[in-house]
Short mmCIF file of C-alpha atoms in Angstrom, two decimals:
data_model
loop_
_atom_site.label_atom_id
_atom_site.label_comp_id
_atom_site.label_asym_id
_atom_site.label_seq_id
_atom_site.Cartn_x
_atom_site.Cartn_y
_atom_site.Cartn_z
CA MET D 1471 0.55 0.44 0.00
CA HIS D 1472 1.49 3.83 -1.07
CA ALA D 1473 1.37 6.07 1.89
CA THR D 1474 -0.69 8.07 1.22
CA GLN D 1475 0.94 11.86 -0.24
CA LYS D 1476 0.63 15.29 1.74
CA PRO D 1477 -2.02 17.86 -0.68
CA ARG D 1478 0.23 20.00 -2.85
CA TYR D 1479 -0.58 24.24 -1.85
CA ASP D 1480 0.17 26.70 -5.13
CA ASP D 1481 3.16 28.86 -3.43
CA PRO D 1482 1.47 32.29 -2.68
CA LEU D 1483 5.18 34.01 -3.53
CA ASP D 1484 5.57 32.15 -7.21
CA VAL D 1485 4.50 34.71 -9.12
CA GLU D 1486 5.89 37.17 -11.83
CA THR D 1487 4.49 40.66 -9.88
CA PHE D 1488 1.72 40.50 -7.21
CA ALA D 1489 0.26 44.16 -9.02
CA ARG D 1490 -3.45 42.95 -10.47
CA PRO D 1491 -3.83 42.96 -13.98
CA GLU D 1492 -5.69 46.58 -13.42
CA GLN D 1493 -2.86 47.89 -11.10
CA GLN D 1494 -0.72 46.75 -13.39
CA ARG D 1495 -3.04 49.07 -16.83
CA ARG D 1496 -2.56 52.02 -15.09
CA TYR D 1497 0.97 52.47 -12.91
CA ILE D 1498 1.90 51.64 -17.29
CA ALA D 1499 -1.22 54.06 -18.44
CA ALA D 1500 0.98 57.04 -15.91
CA MET D 1501 4.48 56.14 -16.91
CA ASN D 1502 3.80 56.93 -20.27
CA ARG D 1503 1.93 60.05 -19.65
CA ILE D 1504 5.29 61.06 -17.90
CA ALA D 1505 7.05 59.94 -20.58
CA ALA D 1506 5.37 62.02 -22.72
CA ASP D 1507 5.20 64.68 -20.47
CA ARG D 1508 8.72 66.01 -20.60
CA GLY D 1509 9.86 68.51 -21.90
CA SER D 1510 13.24 68.60 -24.34
CA ASP D 1511 16.09 68.60 -22.28
CA THR D 1512 14.95 68.89 -18.89
CA PRO D 1513 17.30 66.54 -16.48
CA VAL D 1514 15.67 62.97 -14.54
CA ARG D 1515 17.61 63.04 -11.62
CA VAL D 1516 16.87 60.22 -9.36
CA TYR D 1517 17.63 59.78 -5.18
CA VAL D 1518 19.57 56.81 -4.47
CA SER D 1519 17.92 56.08 -0.42
CA ALA D 1520 20.12 53.92 1.29
CA SER D 1521 21.38 54.04 4.70
CA PRO D 1522 24.63 55.47 7.16
CA LYS D 1523 25.69 51.39 6.60
CA THR D 1524 24.73 50.62 3.07
CA VAL D 1525 26.30 54.34 1.75
CA ASN D 1526 29.73 53.04 4.32
CA ASP D 1527 29.91 49.35 2.94
CA SER D 1528 32.41 48.78 0.85
CA ASN D 1529 30.17 48.10 -2.10
CA TRP D 1530 28.42 51.35 -2.20
CA GLN D 1531 30.00 52.41 -5.35
CA ARG D 1532 29.83 48.97 -7.74
CA TRP D 1533 25.94 49.56 -6.55
CA LEU D 1534 25.91 53.24 -7.23
CA LYS D 1535 27.81 52.17 -10.58
CA ARG D 1536 25.21 49.00 -11.01
CA ILE D 1537 22.08 51.29 -10.81
CA THR D 1538 23.12 53.64 -13.23
CA GLU D 1539 23.69 51.02 -15.76
CA ASP D 1540 20.63 49.59 -15.48
CA LEU D 1541 18.65 53.18 -15.85
CA PRO D 1542 18.24 54.83 -18.32
CA GLU D 1543 21.66 57.02 -19.97
CA GLY D 1544 21.63 60.37 -18.16
CA VAL D 1545 19.97 60.12 -15.51
CA GLU D 1546 21.93 61.96 -12.63
CA LEU D 1547 21.60 59.69 -9.01
CA LEU D 1548 21.70 61.79 -6.24
CA HIS D 1549 22.47 60.30 -2.85
CA TYR D 1550 22.03 61.65 0.71
CA ARG D 1551 26.53 62.31 0.71
CA SER D 1552 25.87 64.03 -2.91
CA ALA D 1553 22.23 64.92 -2.49
CA PHE D 1554 22.99 67.49 0.91
CA GLU D 1555 25.34 69.62 2.97
CA GLU D 1556 26.55 67.65 6.18
CA GLY D 1557 24.25 67.45 8.62
CA SER D 1558 21.38 68.79 7.19
CA TYR D 1559 18.65 66.99 5.77
CA GLU D 1560 16.26 68.80 4.00
CA TRP D 1561 14.13 66.02 2.20
CA ASP D 1562 10.84 68.41 1.31
CA THR D 1563 12.62 70.43 -0.63
CA LEU D 1564 14.19 68.01 -2.60
CA VAL D 1565 11.60 65.56 -3.32
CA ASP D 1566 9.36 68.26 -5.47
CA GLN D 1567 12.98 68.77 -7.49
CA LEU D 1568 13.14 64.38 -8.61
CA ASP D 1569 12.22 62.18 -11.53
CA GLY D 1570 12.24 58.88 -8.82
CA LEU D 1571 13.54 56.75 -6.29
CA VAL D 1572 15.27 54.17 -5.89
CA VAL D 1573 15.22 51.99 -2.69
CA ILE D 1574 17.92 50.12 -1.01
CA GLY D 1575 16.79 48.20 1.53
CA ARG D 1576 18.22 45.57 4.07
CA PRO D 1577 18.79 41.68 1.84
CA LYS D 1578 17.11 38.61 4.47
CA ARG D 1579 20.29 36.94 3.37
CA LEU D 1580 22.82 37.59 0.69
CA GLY D 1581 20.69 36.47 -2.37
CA SER D 1582 17.43 37.23 -0.73
CA ARG D 1583 14.04 38.59 -2.54
CA VAL D 1584 12.94 39.70 0.65
CA HIS D 1585 13.76 43.49 1.55
CA VAL D 1586 13.37 45.85 4.92
CA LEU D 1587 14.17 50.13 4.04
CA GLY D 1588 14.75 52.01 7.90
CA PRO D 1589 12.28 54.25 8.40
CA VAL D 1590 13.52 57.51 6.44
CA ALA D 1591 13.69 55.24 3.70
CA ARG D 1592 9.86 54.80 4.48
CA LEU D 1593 9.03 58.36 4.43
CA GLU D 1594 10.50 58.79 1.21
CA LEU D 1595 9.24 55.91 -0.41
CA ARG D 1596 5.69 57.39 0.80
CA SER D 1597 6.82 60.88 -0.76
CA LEU D 1598 7.51 59.71 -4.60
CA VAL D 1599 5.27 55.86 -4.82
CA ALA D 1600 1.95 57.89 -5.59
CA LYS D 1601 3.60 60.19 -8.04
CA LYS D 1602 7.15 59.26 -9.67
CA PRO D 1603 8.25 55.61 -10.40
CA VAL D 1604 10.11 54.00 -7.42
CA LEU D 1605 12.49 51.02 -7.42
CA LEU D 1606 13.31 47.78 -5.39
CA PHE D 1607 17.70 47.48 -5.25
CA THR D 1608 17.83 44.27 -5.80
CA HIS D 1609 21.57 42.30 -5.77
CA ASN D 1610 20.63 39.38 -7.69
CA LEU D 1611 17.92 40.92 -9.70
CA GLY D 1612 18.59 43.94 -11.08
CA LEU D 1613 15.26 46.68 -10.27
CA VAL D 1614 12.01 45.59 -10.06
CA PRO D 1615 8.78 48.54 -9.41
CA VAL D 1616 7.87 48.47 -6.13
CA ILE D 1617 3.95 48.10 -8.00
CA ASP D 1618 5.12 44.46 -7.98
CA CYS D 1619 6.23 43.92 -4.90
CA MET D 1620 4.49 42.11 -1.89
CA SER D 1621 4.76 44.88 0.81
CA GLN D 1622 4.00 44.80 4.87
CA VAL D 1623 4.99 47.39 7.50
CA MET D 1624 6.79 46.09 9.93
CA PRO D 1625 7.56 47.20 13.72
CA PRO D 1626 7.63 49.88 15.46
CA SER D 1627 4.65 52.04 15.67
CA GLY D 1628 6.43 54.88 16.77
CA ALA D 1629 8.87 54.24 13.63
CA PRO D 1630 7.23 51.33 11.44
CA ARG D 1631 9.97 49.82 8.87
CA LEU D 1632 8.84 47.61 5.63
CA LYS D 1633 9.52 45.19 4.00
CA LEU D 1634 9.52 44.81 0.46
CA ILE D 1635 9.12 41.15 -1.46
CA ALA D 1636 10.69 40.63 -4.62
CA PRO D 1637 8.12 38.37 -6.96
CA LYS D 1638 10.11 35.18 -7.72
CA ARG D 1639 8.99 34.73 -11.53
CA TRP D 1640 10.67 38.08 -11.94
CA ASN D 1641 11.67 39.04 -15.19
CA ARG D 1642 13.69 42.08 -16.59
CA ARG D 1643 11.78 42.42 -19.58
CA SER D 1644 8.32 42.81 -17.58
CA SER D 1645 5.60 45.61 -19.25
CA THR D 1646 6.03 47.05 -16.00
CA LEU D 1647 9.93 48.14 -15.52
CA ASN D 1648 9.96 48.51 -18.92
CA ALA D 1649 7.23 51.57 -18.23
CA ALA D 1650 9.19 52.83 -15.06
CA LEU D 1651 12.30 53.11 -17.76
CA ASP D 1652 10.50 54.77 -20.26
CA ALA D 1653 8.83 57.49 -17.82
CA LEU D 1654 12.75 58.13 -16.27
CA ARG D 1655 14.20 58.75 -20.54
CA PRO D 1656 15.52 62.23 -20.46
CA THR D 1657 14.82 63.13 -23.69
CA GLY D 1658 15.58 62.29 -27.18
CA ALA D 1659 17.72 58.84 -25.51
CA THR D 1660 17.52 55.87 -27.14
CA SER D 1661 15.19 52.49 -25.12
CA GLN D 1662 17.24 50.65 -23.91
CA GLU D 1663 15.95 46.79 -23.02
CA PRO D 1664 16.12 45.61 -19.67
CA GLU D 1665 1.18 57.09 9.10
CA PRO D 1666 0.37 54.22 11.29
CA PRO D 1667 1.77 50.70 10.95
CA ARG D 1668 -0.28 49.54 7.29
CA ASP D 1669 -0.03 47.27 5.28
CA LEU D 1670 1.07 49.92 2.58
CA GLY D 1671 -0.24 47.14 -1.30
CA ALA D 1672 -3.57 47.77 -1.45
CA HIS D 1673 -2.79 51.75 -1.74
CA LEU D 1674 0.35 51.69 -3.32
CA VAL D 1675 -0.75 52.08 -6.65
CA ALA D 1676 -3.72 54.20 -5.82
CA PRO D 1677 -2.43 57.56 -6.59
CA PHE D 1678 -2.84 55.77 -10.46
CA ALA D 1679 -7.04 55.12 -10.52
CA VAL D 1680 -9.04 56.74 -12.95
CA GLY D 1681 -9.64 60.55 -11.43
CA ALA D 1682 -6.34 60.52 -9.87
CA ARG D 1683 -3.25 62.75 -9.76
#
């Protein structure tokens, strides 16, 4: 008599994206509008959000180089050291000058798809995710649009962190990534392949709904 096999369950993380098809369509349409509205010779500035530990890591310059290579040619990268004078942090002044954001979180382990953003990075993400392309930098997958990630707010409640999980079957040829990169492409550049703690997943794409900003 054969041993009874345990039933197999689908892995909810084994997907190409955590966004619903309707959310993807709205996101792509929003990115296309940003690309169409970009003026001639308008500079494109992207801020790289990283913790002091990450900036002080010996690999920091290598990671910046890789992000530069993954973004369209001609994009200007900013980060804490280049955007602010020593001892100052005037994010509210800088944010209106930015065209996009790349967040670098703390990976759960080497090669992990799970990345944790600190309280400051979470707030920086929240201030731009409704209006501009926001991408998660992963060491093994490259840039992943935050819309495609699963998100979860983590304690402590006074300074909540944000966990972002990249989908297992993420594909660099995805329509959301291509749309985000087009939204960050300087005019004339050629296309290349490429609050209280709560779950942010449901509203990461809310600003791209019909009738929203």
